Coordinates of C-alpha atoms in Angstrom, one line a residue:
M302 CA 0.0 0.0 0.0
T303 CA 1.4 3.4 -1.0
G304 CA 2.0 6.2 1.4
A305 CA -0.8 8.3 -0.2
D306 CA -3.1 5.3 0.0
Q307 CA -2.4 4.8 3.7
V308 CA -3.0 8.5 4.5
F309 CA -6.3 8.5 2.6
L310 CA -7.5 5.3 4.1
Q311 CA -6.4 6.3 7.6
S312 CA -8.2 9.7 7.2
A313 CA -11.4 7.9 6.0
A314 CA -11.2 5.4 8.8
R315 CA -10.4 8.0 11.4
S316 CA -13.3 10.1 10.2
A317 CA -15.7 7.2 10.2
T318 CA -14.6 6.1 13.7
Y319 CA -14.9 9.5 15.2
T320 CA -18.2 10.2 13.5
V321 CA -19.8 6.8 14.3
I322 CA -18.9 7.0 18.0
S323 CA -20.0 10.6 18.3
Q324 CA -23.2 10.0 16.5
L325 CA -23.9 7.0 18.7
L326 CA -23.4 9.1 21.9
F327 CA -25.3 12.1 20.6
R328 CA -28.2 10.1 19.2
I329 CA -28.5 8.4 22.6
I330 CA -28.8 11.9 24.1
T331 CA -31.5 12.8 21.6
F332 CA -33.1 9.5 22.0
V333 CA -33.5 10.1 25.8
M334 CA -34.8 13.7 25.1
N335 CA -37.5 12.4 22.6
A336 CA -38.6 9.7 25.1
I337 CA -39.2 12.4 27.7
V338 CA -41.0 14.7 25.2
L339 CA -43.2 11.8 24.0
R340 CA -44.6 11.3 27.5
R341 CA -45.3 15.0 28.1
A342 CA -45.9 16.8 24.8
P343 CA -49.1 16.2 22.7
P344 CA -48.6 14.1 19.5
E345 CA -49.8 17.0 17.4
L346 CA -46.8 19.1 18.6
V347 CA -44.4 16.3 17.9
G348 CA -45.8 16.1 14.4
V349 CA -45.5 19.8 13.7
V350 CA -42.0 20.2 15.0
N351 CA -40.4 16.9 14.1
V352 CA -42.1 16.5 10.7
R353 CA -43.1 19.9 9.4
L354 CA -40.4 22.2 10.7
M355 CA -37.5 19.8 10.7
L356 CA -38.4 19.1 7.0
L357 CA -37.9 22.8 6.3
Y358 CA -34.6 22.7 8.2
T359 CA -33.2 19.6 6.5
T360 CA -34.3 20.7 3.1
V361 CA -32.4 23.9 3.2
L362 CA -29.3 22.2 4.5
F363 CA -29.3 19.3 2.1
I364 CA -30.0 21.3 -1.1
A365 CA -27.6 24.1 -0.2
R366 CA -24.8 22.0 1.4
E367 CA -24.7 18.5 -0.2
P368 CA -23.7 19.4 -3.8
F369 CA -20.9 21.8 -2.9
R370 CA -19.5 19.6 -0.2
R371 CA -19.2 16.6 -2.4
A372 CA -17.7 18.6 -5.3
C373 CA -15.1 20.2 -3.1
L374 CA -14.1 17.0 -1.4
A375 CA -13.8 15.3 -4.8
A376 CA -11.3 18.1 -5.8
R377 CA -8.6 16.3 -3.9
S378 CA -8.9 13.3 -6.3
S379 CA -7.8 15.4 -9.3
A380 CA -5.1 17.0 -7.3
A381 CA -3.7 13.7 -6.2
A382 CA -3.9 12.2 -9.7
S383 CA -2.0 15.1 -11.3
A384 CA 0.6 15.0 -8.5
T385 CA 1.0 11.2 -9.0
S386 CA 1.7 11.6 -12.7
S387 CA 4.3 14.3 -12.2
S388 CA 7.3 13.5 -10.0
D389 CA 8.3 17.1 -9.5
R390 CA 5.1 18.1 -7.8
D391 CA 4.8 18.4 -4.0
D392 CA 3.4 15.6 -1.9
P393 CA -0.3 15.7 -2.6
L394 CA -1.0 15.3 1.1
S395 CA 1.4 18.0 2.3
P396 CA 0.1 21.1 4.1
A397 CA 1.2 23.2 1.1
A398 CA -0.8 21.0 -1.3
N399 CA -3.8 21.1 1.0
A400 CA -3.6 24.9 1.1
R401 CA -3.5 25.0 -2.7
T402 CA -6.5 22.8 -3.0
W403 CA -8.4 24.8 -0.5
L404 CA -7.5 28.1 -2.2
R405 CA -8.7 26.6 -5.5
I406 CA -12.1 25.5 -4.2
K407 CA -13.0 27.8 -1.3
A408 CA -15.1 30.1 -3.5
V409 CA -17.3 27.1 -4.5
A410 CA -17.6 26.0 -0.9
W411 CA -19.0 29.4 0.0
L412 CA -21.8 29.1 -2.6
C413 CA -23.8 27.2 -0.1
M414 CA -24.6 30.6 1.6
P415 CA -26.5 32.4 -1.3
V416 CA -28.2 29.2 -2.3
G417 CA -29.2 28.5 1.4
V418 CA -30.6 32.0 1.9
A419 CA -32.6 31.8 -1.3
V420 CA -34.0 28.3 -0.5
A421 CA -34.7 29.2 3.2
G422 CA -36.6 32.3 2.2
A423 CA -38.7 30.6 -0.4
L424 CA -39.5 27.6 1.8
A425 CA -40.4 29.8 4.8
L426 CA -43.0 31.7 2.6
V427 CA -44.5 28.4 1.5
W428 CA -44.6 26.9 5.0
S429 CA -46.2 30.0 6.4
K430 CA -48.6 31.2 3.7
L431 CA -49.5 28.1 1.7
L432 CA -49.5 25.1 4.0
E433 CA -52.2 24.2 6.5
H434 CA -51.6 25.5 10.0
P435 CA -52.0 23.3 13.1
S436 CA -55.0 23.8 15.5
E437 CA -55.1 26.8 17.8
A438 CA -54.0 24.6 20.7
I439 CA -50.5 24.6 19.0
S440 CA -49.5 28.3 19.0
G441 CA -46.5 30.1 17.5
Y442 CA -46.4 28.3 14.2
D443 CA -45.3 31.3 12.0
Q444 CA -42.6 32.2 14.6
G445 CA -41.3 28.7 14.5
V446 CA -41.1 28.6 10.7
A447 CA -39.0 31.8 10.8
M448 CA -36.7 30.6 13.5
Y449 CA -36.0 27.2 11.9
A450 CA -35.3 28.9 8.5
I451 CA -32.8 31.3 10.1
A452 CA -31.2 28.5 12.1
A453 CA -30.6 26.6 8.9
V454 CA -28.8 29.6 7.4
V455 CA -26.7 30.0 10.5
E456 CA -25.6 26.4 10.3
L457 CA -24.6 26.9 6.7
L458 CA -22.1 29.5 7.8
S459 CA -20.1 26.6 9.3
E460 CA -20.0 24.6 6.1
P461 CA -16.9 26.2 4.5
L462 CA -15.0 25.6 7.8
F463 CA -16.1 21.9 7.7
V464 CA -14.9 21.5 4.1
R465 CA -11.6 23.2 4.9
A466 CA -11.1 20.8 7.8
Q467 CA -11.7 17.8 5.5
I468 CA -9.3 19.1 2.9
F469 CA -6.6 19.3 5.7
L470 CA -7.6 15.7 6.8
Q471 CA -9.0 16.9 10.1
P472 CA -12.3 15.0 10.9
G473 CA -12.4 15.9 14.6
P474 CA -13.7 19.5 14.7
R475 CA -17.1 18.8 13.2
V476 CA -17.6 15.8 15.5
V477 CA -17.0 17.9 18.7
A478 CA -19.0 20.8 17.4
E479 CA -22.1 18.6 16.6
G480 CA -21.7 17.0 20.1
L481 CA -21.7 20.3 21.9
A482 CA -24.5 21.6 19.8
T483 CA -26.7 18.5 20.2
L484 CA -26.1 18.5 24.0
T485 CA -27.1 22.2 24.2
R486 CA -30.3 21.7 22.3
C487 CA -31.3 18.7 24.3
V488 CA -30.6 20.4 27.6
M489 CA -32.6 23.4 26.5
V490 CA -35.6 21.4 25.4
I491 CA -35.7 19.2 28.5
S492 CA -35.3 22.2 30.8
L493 CA -38.1 24.1 29.1
L494 CA -40.3 21.0 29.3
L495 CA -39.7 20.3 32.9
W496 CA -40.0 24.0 33.9
D497 CA -43.7 24.4 33.1
D498 CA -44.6 20.8 32.0
S499 CA -45.3 22.1 28.4
L500 CA -43.5 23.0 25.3
T501 CA -44.3 25.5 22.5
I502 CA -43.1 25.7 18.9
A503 CA -41.3 28.9 19.6
E504 CA -39.3 27.3 22.4
C505 CA -38.3 24.4 20.0
G506 CA -37.2 27.1 17.5
V507 CA -35.0 28.7 20.2
A508 CA -33.4 25.4 21.0
Q509 CA -32.7 24.8 17.2
M510 CA -31.1 28.3 16.9
A511 CA -28.9 27.5 19.9
Y512 CA -27.8 24.3 18.1
A513 CA -26.7 26.2 15.0
L514 CA -24.9 29.0 16.9
V515 CA -22.9 26.5 19.1
L516 CA -21.9 24.5 16.0
L517 CA -20.7 27.6 14.2
S518 CA -18.9 29.0 17.3
W519 CA -16.9 25.8 17.9
L520 CA -15.8 25.4 14.3
I521 CA -14.5 29.0 14.3
F522 CA -12.8 28.5 17.6
D523 CA -11.2 25.2 16.5
A524 CA -9.9 26.6 13.2
A525 CA -8.2 29.5 15.1
R526 CA -6.8 27.2 17.7
R527 CA -5.3 24.8 15.1
S528 CA -3.6 27.7 13.4
S529 CA -2.1 28.9 16.6
G530 CA -3.9 32.2 16.2
Q531 CA -2.4 32.8 12.7
L532 CA -5.7 32.2 10.8
R533 CA -6.8 35.2 8.9
A534 CA -10.3 36.0 7.6
A535 CA -8.8 35.9 4.1
D536 CA -7.8 32.3 4.6
V537 CA -11.4 31.2 5.0
L538 CA -13.5 33.8 3.2
P539 CA -14.0 33.5 -0.6
F540 CA -12.6 36.9 -1.5
G541 CA -9.6 37.2 -3.9
T542 CA -10.2 33.8 -5.7
G543 CA -12.3 32.7 -8.6
F544 CA -14.5 29.7 -9.1
D545 CA -12.7 26.5 -10.1
K546 CA -14.5 25.5 -13.3
A547 CA -14.2 21.7 -12.9
T548 CA -15.4 21.8 -9.3
L549 CA -18.2 24.1 -10.2
T550 CA -19.3 21.9 -13.0
L551 CA -19.3 18.9 -10.7
A552 CA -21.2 20.8 -8.1
W553 CA -23.9 21.6 -10.6
A554 CA -24.3 17.9 -11.4
F555 CA -24.6 17.1 -7.7
F556 CA -27.0 20.0 -7.2
R557 CA -29.5 18.6 -9.5
Q558 CA -29.1 15.2 -8.0
S559 CA -29.3 16.5 -4.4
I560 CA -32.8 17.9 -5.0
L561 CA -34.0 14.6 -6.2
K562 CA -32.3 12.6 -3.5
Q563 CA -33.9 14.9 -0.9
L564 CA -37.3 14.2 -2.4
L565 CA -36.5 10.5 -2.1
S566 CA -35.0 10.4 1.3
E567 CA -37.7 12.7 2.8
G568 CA -40.4 11.9 0.3
E569 CA -43.0 10.7 2.8
R570 CA -42.7 13.9 4.8
Y571 CA -43.2 16.0 1.7
V572 CA -46.4 14.1 0.9
M573 CA -47.6 14.5 4.5
T574 CA -46.8 18.2 4.4
M575 CA -48.2 19.0 1.0
F576 CA -51.2 16.7 0.7
N577 CA -52.3 16.3 4.3
V578 CA -52.9 12.6 3.9
I579 CA -52.6 12.0 7.7
S580 CA -53.2 14.2 10.7
F581 CA -50.5 16.0 12.7
A582 CA -51.0 13.5 15.5
E583 CA -50.5 10.6 13.1
Q584 CA -47.5 12.3 11.7
G585 CA -46.1 12.4 15.2
V586 CA -46.5 8.6 15.7
F587 CA -44.9 8.1 12.3
D588 CA -42.0 10.3 13.2
V589 CA -41.4 8.3 16.4
V590 CA -41.4 5.0 14.5
N591 CA -39.2 6.5 11.8
N592 CA -36.6 7.8 14.3
L593 CA -36.5 4.5 16.1
G594 CA -36.3 2.5 13.0
S595 CA -33.7 4.7 11.3
L596 CA -31.4 5.1 14.3
I597 CA -28.8 2.8 12.8
V598 CA -29.0 4.8 9.5
R599 CA -28.2 8.0 11.3
F600 CA -25.4 7.0 13.6
F601 CA -23.8 4.3 11.4
F602 CA -24.8 4.2 7.7
L603 CA -24.6 7.9 6.9
P604 CA -21.3 8.5 8.8
I605 CA -19.7 5.6 6.9
E606 CA -20.9 6.9 3.6
D607 CA -19.8 10.5 4.3
S608 CA -16.4 9.3 5.5
F609 CA -15.6 6.9 2.7
Y610 CA -16.9 9.1 -0.1
P611 CA -13.6 11.1 -0.2
Y612 CA -11.6 7.9 0.1
F613 CA -13.2 6.3 -3.0
A614 CA -13.0 9.7 -4.9
N615 CA -9.3 10.0 -4.1
C616 CA -8.3 6.4 -4.9
L617 CA -10.5 5.6 -7.9
P618 CA -10.7 7.4 -11.2
R619 CA -14.0 8.9 -12.4
A620 CA -14.8 6.6 -15.4
T621 CA -17.3 4.1 -16.7
N622 CA -14.7 1.3 -16.6
L623 CA -11.8 1.0 -14.2
K624 CA -9.5 -1.0 -16.5
Q625 CA -9.8 1.5 -19.3
A626 CA -9.3 4.5 -17.0
L627 CA -6.1 3.0 -15.5
E628 CA -4.7 2.2 -19.0
D629 CA -5.3 5.7 -20.1
E630 CA -3.6 7.3 -17.1
R631 CA 0.1 8.0 -16.8
G632 CA 1.7 6.7 -13.7
A633 CA -0.8 3.8 -13.7
E634 CA 1.2 1.6 -11.3
S635 CA 0.6 3.8 -8.3
R636 CA -3.0 4.4 -9.3
V637 CA -3.6 0.7 -9.6
A638 CA -2.4 0.3 -6.0
L639 CA -4.9 2.9 -4.9
A640 CA -7.7 1.3 -7.0
V641 CA -7.1 -2.2 -5.7
S642 CA -7.1 -1.1 -2.1
A643 CA -10.3 0.9 -2.6
T644 CA -11.9 -2.1 -4.3
R645 CA -11.1 -4.4 -1.4
M646 CA -12.4 -1.8 1.1
F647 CA -15.6 -1.4 -0.9
G648 CA -16.2 -5.2 -0.9
L649 CA -15.6 -5.3 2.9
L650 CA -18.1 -2.5 3.4
L651 CA -20.7 -4.2 1.3
K652 CA -20.3 -7.4 3.3
V653 CA -20.6 -5.5 6.6
M654 CA -23.8 -3.7 5.4
L655 CA -25.3 -7.0 4.2
S656 CA -24.6 -8.6 7.6
I657 CA -26.2 -5.6 9.3
A658 CA -29.2 -5.9 7.0
G659 CA -29.5 -9.5 7.9
L660 CA -29.4 -8.7 11.6
G661 CA -32.1 -6.1 11.2
L662 CA -34.4 -8.5 9.3
A663 CA -33.9 -11.3 11.8
F664 CA -34.3 -9.4 15.1
G665 CA -36.2 -6.2 14.1
P666 CA -39.8 -7.3 13.3
P667 CA -40.2 -9.6 16.4
S668 CA -38.9 -6.8 18.7
A669 CA -41.1 -4.0 17.3
S670 CA -43.7 -4.0 20.1
V671 CA -41.1 -4.2 22.9
L672 CA -39.0 -1.4 21.5
L673 CA -42.0 0.9 21.1
S674 CA -43.4 0.3 24.5
W675 CA -40.1 0.9 26.2
Y676 CA -39.4 4.1 24.1
G677 CA -42.6 6.0 24.1
G678 CA -45.0 4.2 26.4
Q679 CA -47.6 1.5 25.9
H680 CA -49.8 3.7 23.7
L681 CA -47.1 3.4 21.0
A682 CA -47.1 -0.4 21.2
T683 CA -50.7 -0.6 20.2
G684 CA -52.4 0.4 16.9
T685 CA -50.3 0.6 13.7
G686 CA -47.0 1.4 15.5
P687 CA -45.6 -2.2 15.6
L688 CA -46.6 -3.0 12.0
L689 CA -45.1 0.3 10.9
L690 CA -41.8 -0.5 12.6
Q691 CA -41.8 -4.1 11.2
V692 CA -42.1 -2.9 7.6
F693 CA -39.5 -0.2 8.4
C694 CA -37.0 -2.9 9.2
V695 CA -37.2 -4.1 5.6
Y696 CA -36.6 -0.6 4.4
V697 CA -33.6 -0.1 6.6
A698 CA -32.1 -3.4 5.4
M699 CA -32.4 -2.1 1.8
L700 CA -30.9 1.3 2.8
A701 CA -27.8 -0.5 4.3
V702 CA -26.8 -1.8 0.9
N703 CA -28.1 1.0 -1.3
G704 CA -26.4 3.7 0.8
I705 CA -22.8 2.4 0.4
S706 CA -23.5 1.5 -3.3
E707 CA -24.7 5.0 -4.2
C708 CA -21.8 6.5 -2.2
F709 CA -19.4 4.5 -4.4
V710 CA -21.2 5.4 -7.6
S711 CA -21.2 9.1 -6.7
A712 CA -17.5 9.0 -6.0
V713 CA -16.4 7.3 -9.2
A714 CA -19.1 7.9 -11.9
P715 CA -18.4 10.5 -14.6
R716 CA -20.6 13.5 -15.1
S717 CA -22.5 11.9 -17.9
H718 CA -23.6 9.0 -15.7
L719 CA -24.5 11.4 -12.9
D720 CA -26.7 13.3 -15.4
R721 CA -28.4 10.1 -16.4
M722 CA -28.9 9.2 -12.7
S723 CA -30.6 12.5 -12.2
G724 CA -33.1 11.7 -14.9
L725 CA -33.7 8.3 -13.3
L726 CA -34.3 9.9 -9.9
V727 CA -36.9 12.2 -11.5
G728 CA -38.9 9.2 -12.6
I729 CA -38.4 7.5 -9.2
S730 CA -39.6 10.6 -7.4
V731 CA -42.8 10.7 -9.5
L732 CA -43.3 7.0 -8.8
F733 CA -42.8 7.5 -5.1
I734 CA -45.3 10.4 -4.8
V735 CA -48.0 8.6 -6.8
S736 CA -47.5 5.2 -5.0
S737 CA -47.3 6.8 -1.6
I738 CA -50.6 8.7 -2.1
L739 CA -52.3 5.6 -3.4
L740 CA -50.9 3.3 -0.7
T741 CA -51.6 5.6 2.2
S742 CA -55.3 5.7 1.2
Q743 CA -55.4 1.9 1.5
V744 CA -53.0 1.0 4.4
G745 CA -52.3 4.3 6.1
A746 CA -48.8 5.4 7.1
V747 CA -47.4 1.9 6.3
G748 CA -47.9 2.9 2.6
F749 CA -45.1 5.5 3.0
V750 CA -42.6 2.8 4.0
I751 CA -43.7 0.4 1.2
A752 CA -43.3 3.3 -1.4
N753 CA -39.9 4.0 0.0
C754 CA -38.9 0.3 -0.4
M755 CA -40.0 0.4 -4.0
S756 CA -37.9 3.5 -4.7
V757 CA -34.8 2.2 -3.0
G758 CA -35.1 -1.1 -4.8
I759 CA -35.0 0.7 -8.2
R760 CA -32.0 2.8 -7.1
L761 CA -30.2 -0.3 -5.9
V762 CA -30.6 -2.0 -9.2
A763 CA -29.3 1.1 -11.0
S764 CA -26.2 1.4 -8.7
S765 CA -25.5 -2.3 -9.1
S766 CA -25.6 -2.1 -12.9
F767 CA -23.0 0.7 -12.9
I768 CA -20.7 -1.1 -10.5
R769 CA -20.8 -4.2 -12.6
R770 CA -19.8 -2.1 -15.7
Y771 CA -17.1 -0.3 -13.7
Y772 CA -15.3 -3.5 -12.8
A773 CA -15.9 -5.3 -16.1
N774 CA -12.7 -7.0 -17.4
T775 CA -10.5 -5.5 -14.7
D776 CA -7.5 -7.8 -14.6
V777 CA -5.0 -6.1 -12.2
D778 CA -4.5 -6.6 -8.5
L779 CA -2.0 -6.0 -5.9
A780 CA -0.5 -9.0 -4.1
A781 CA -0.1 -9.1 -0.4
R782 CA 3.6 -8.4 -0.7
G783 CA 3.0 -5.3 -2.7
D784 CA 3.9 -6.5 -6.2
M785 CA 1.7 -6.2 -9.3
V786 CA 0.3 -9.4 -10.5
A787 CA -2.3 -10.4 -13.1
R788 CA -5.4 -11.4 -11.0
P789 CA -9.0 -10.2 -11.2
A790 CA -9.7 -7.2 -9.0
T791 CA -13.4 -7.3 -9.3
L792 CA -16.0 -7.8 -6.6
N793 CA -16.5 -11.6 -6.3
K794 CA -19.6 -13.0 -4.6
S795 CA -17.5 -14.5 -1.8
D796 CA -16.1 -11.1 -1.1
V797 CA -19.5 -9.5 -0.6
V798 CA -22.1 -12.0 0.5
P799 CA -22.0 -13.4 4.1
R800 CA -21.0 -17.0 4.5
P801 CA -23.7 -19.7 4.4
L802 CA -23.2 -20.5 8.1
V803 CA -23.9 -16.9 9.0
I804 CA -27.0 -16.8 6.8
M805 CA -28.2 -20.1 8.4
A806 CA -27.6 -18.6 11.9
L807 CA -29.6 -15.6 11.0
V808 CA -32.5 -17.7 9.7
V809 CA -32.6 -19.9 12.8
S810 CA -32.3 -16.8 15.1
C811 CA -35.2 -15.1 13.3
S812 CA -37.4 -18.2 13.7
T813 CA -36.5 -18.6 17.4
V814 CA -37.2 -15.0 18.4
S815 CA -40.4 -14.9 16.3
A816 CA -41.7 -18.1 18.0
M817 CA -40.8 -16.7 21.4
R818 CA -42.6 -13.5 20.6
W819 CA -45.7 -15.4 19.6
V820 CA -45.6 -17.5 22.8
L821 CA -45.3 -14.5 25.0
D822 CA -48.1 -12.6 23.2
Q823 CA -50.4 -15.5 24.0
G824 CA -49.9 -14.8 27.7
W825 CA -48.3 -18.1 28.6
A826 CA -45.7 -16.4 30.7
G827 CA -48.0 -14.0 32.4
E828 CA -49.2 -10.5 31.8
P829 CA -47.0 -8.1 29.8
G830 CA -44.4 -6.4 31.9
L831 CA -40.7 -6.4 32.8
F832 CA -40.6 -10.2 33.4
V833 CA -42.1 -11.1 30.0
D834 CA -39.9 -8.5 28.2
G835 CA -36.9 -9.9 30.1
I836 CA -37.6 -13.4 28.8
Y837 CA -37.8 -12.1 25.2
I838 CA -34.6 -10.0 25.6
A839 CA -32.7 -13.0 27.0
T840 CA -33.8 -15.1 24.0
A841 CA -32.8 -12.5 21.5
A842 CA -29.4 -11.9 23.2
F843 CA -28.6 -15.6 23.1
C844 CA -29.5 -15.8 19.4
L845 CA -27.4 -12.7 18.7
C846 CA -24.4 -14.5 20.4
V847 CA -25.0 -17.5 18.1
V848 CA -24.9 -15.2 15.0
A849 CA -21.7 -13.6 16.3
G850 CA -20.1 -17.0 16.8
S851 CA -21.0 -18.0 13.3
V852 CA -19.2 -15.0 12.0
L853 CA -16.1 -15.8 14.0
I854 CA -16.1 -19.4 12.7
A855 CA -17.1 -19.0 9.1
D856 CA -15.8 -15.5 8.0
R857 CA -12.2 -15.3 9.1
A858 CA -11.4 -12.8 6.4
L859 CA -13.9 -10.3 7.8
V860 CA -12.7 -10.9 11.4
D861 CA -9.0 -10.5 10.3
A862 CA -9.8 -7.3 8.4
A863 CA -11.6 -5.9 11.5
R864 CA -8.7 -6.9 13.7
T865 CA -6.1 -5.4 11.4
W866 CA -8.1 -2.1 11.2
Y867 CA -8.4 -2.1 15.0
R868 CA -4.6 -2.5 15.4
E869 CA -3.9 0.2 12.9
R870 CA -6.3 2.5 14.8
R871 CA -4.5 1.7 18.1
A872 CA -1.1 2.4 16.6
Q873 CA -2.3 5.6 15.1
Q874 CA -3.7 6.8 18.4
K875 CA -0.4 6.0 20.1
R876 CA 1.4 8.1 17.5
L877 CA -1.0 11.0 18.1

């Protein structure tokens, strides 16, 4: 493995580790806050804040931030490739090279601000003037809309600082900033709720504004601290530089795609908001189930995708076929080393995601009622809540594989393919809207999840098709000793799919916990309570140990890769 490859991989792994751990801790804090709110606030307020207003907030952030972030982080790939093919260039990972890269793309990074202001203003008008307002019992709606829109713009001010930290291979600042901001918001919400045993929309808006301000303040402080007080405003602000044409072109491609991806990822919330297919109270219940079901997506899947996107973009060329791209490049030997390492890492990530998907399908549906009753009270464990969470487990399993696949495609696909994907996403968006409206009229909120499964399935097929073409006829690989040999470097089935013993253990575990759930629901162990839940949890824990044992026995390659990664992380921490 080359020095550049090691640094890129270590940066991606370090970013993924920090982000996963921090997201886990911070989501636990938010998890506890929501559990307290659910027992004290009316479901209608939960629906307005967590669905309607947070949709406004996330829409502004995603549309204004995602395309420019991905385009700027991909800029390192072209810089590394040009430096690899020219021996007289600086080390592409040196501080000087990082500074040149940042100088080249910082104007593009700051474009998130004018885009964000425009999107926030337009959406705030729509949310306030055109959409249905909640009942008079939920006051302060217009003030809440304004505060959430302003908070989104304030958070966008921190985006160029985040991109700069990523360019300089510093994943830590954003992690700490998000942690402090999340803690501040949760403390404010719980304090306000406990103070007078009620919560208003305006108070939720104040807490969200505090989140954005703390996030921005810490990133400014950290950037100044790391530069030992030498950081100037001109080093961060976009003045004095032009727009890098290649980065701007790529950002435009991502911009069109980001709008469609936002419609797909938050499609059910847009349908709820625009078409009023279910009440605010029902939206609140759906949001609870969605948050509980997608917990692993937030603290594990998304951080992995965000962290490994720059790694794939740096190590693999943007092309429709890897072999042809490597043959066309000068200095192909070092590029092959990077490509092979990235391919192996991609295969490992796919296997991990498939294993997690199997765990979710095996243990999620039988555990739905227990999870809901513990989280939000017994009223959530009745009605459509358990069925909604059971179907959501299937959706999360599909997201596990689709997320890392689309991350890979976004990192390596040429602009022409990204444009075609944008066209496909338009069709998928229309299909989702139509199917969700039709399905919700028949099966209620469950129809949203079914429509999402249909959309993700189509996207997964499209990503798989591109990946297959990308690795077609690739016939170079890197041996363990570091020499080039002729050996296929594609994604074999054995490198991606879990071992048969692991699959068998998952099937047996699913059957066991499902049977135990049925027995307990019949009342054979007594009335529902801690004792009955304890029996089920003990059974599920035993089955989980069986699955873990099957992985240790049957998939040594996965275990060895995890052990090697852990040792490298420990060694890196000691060096730091």
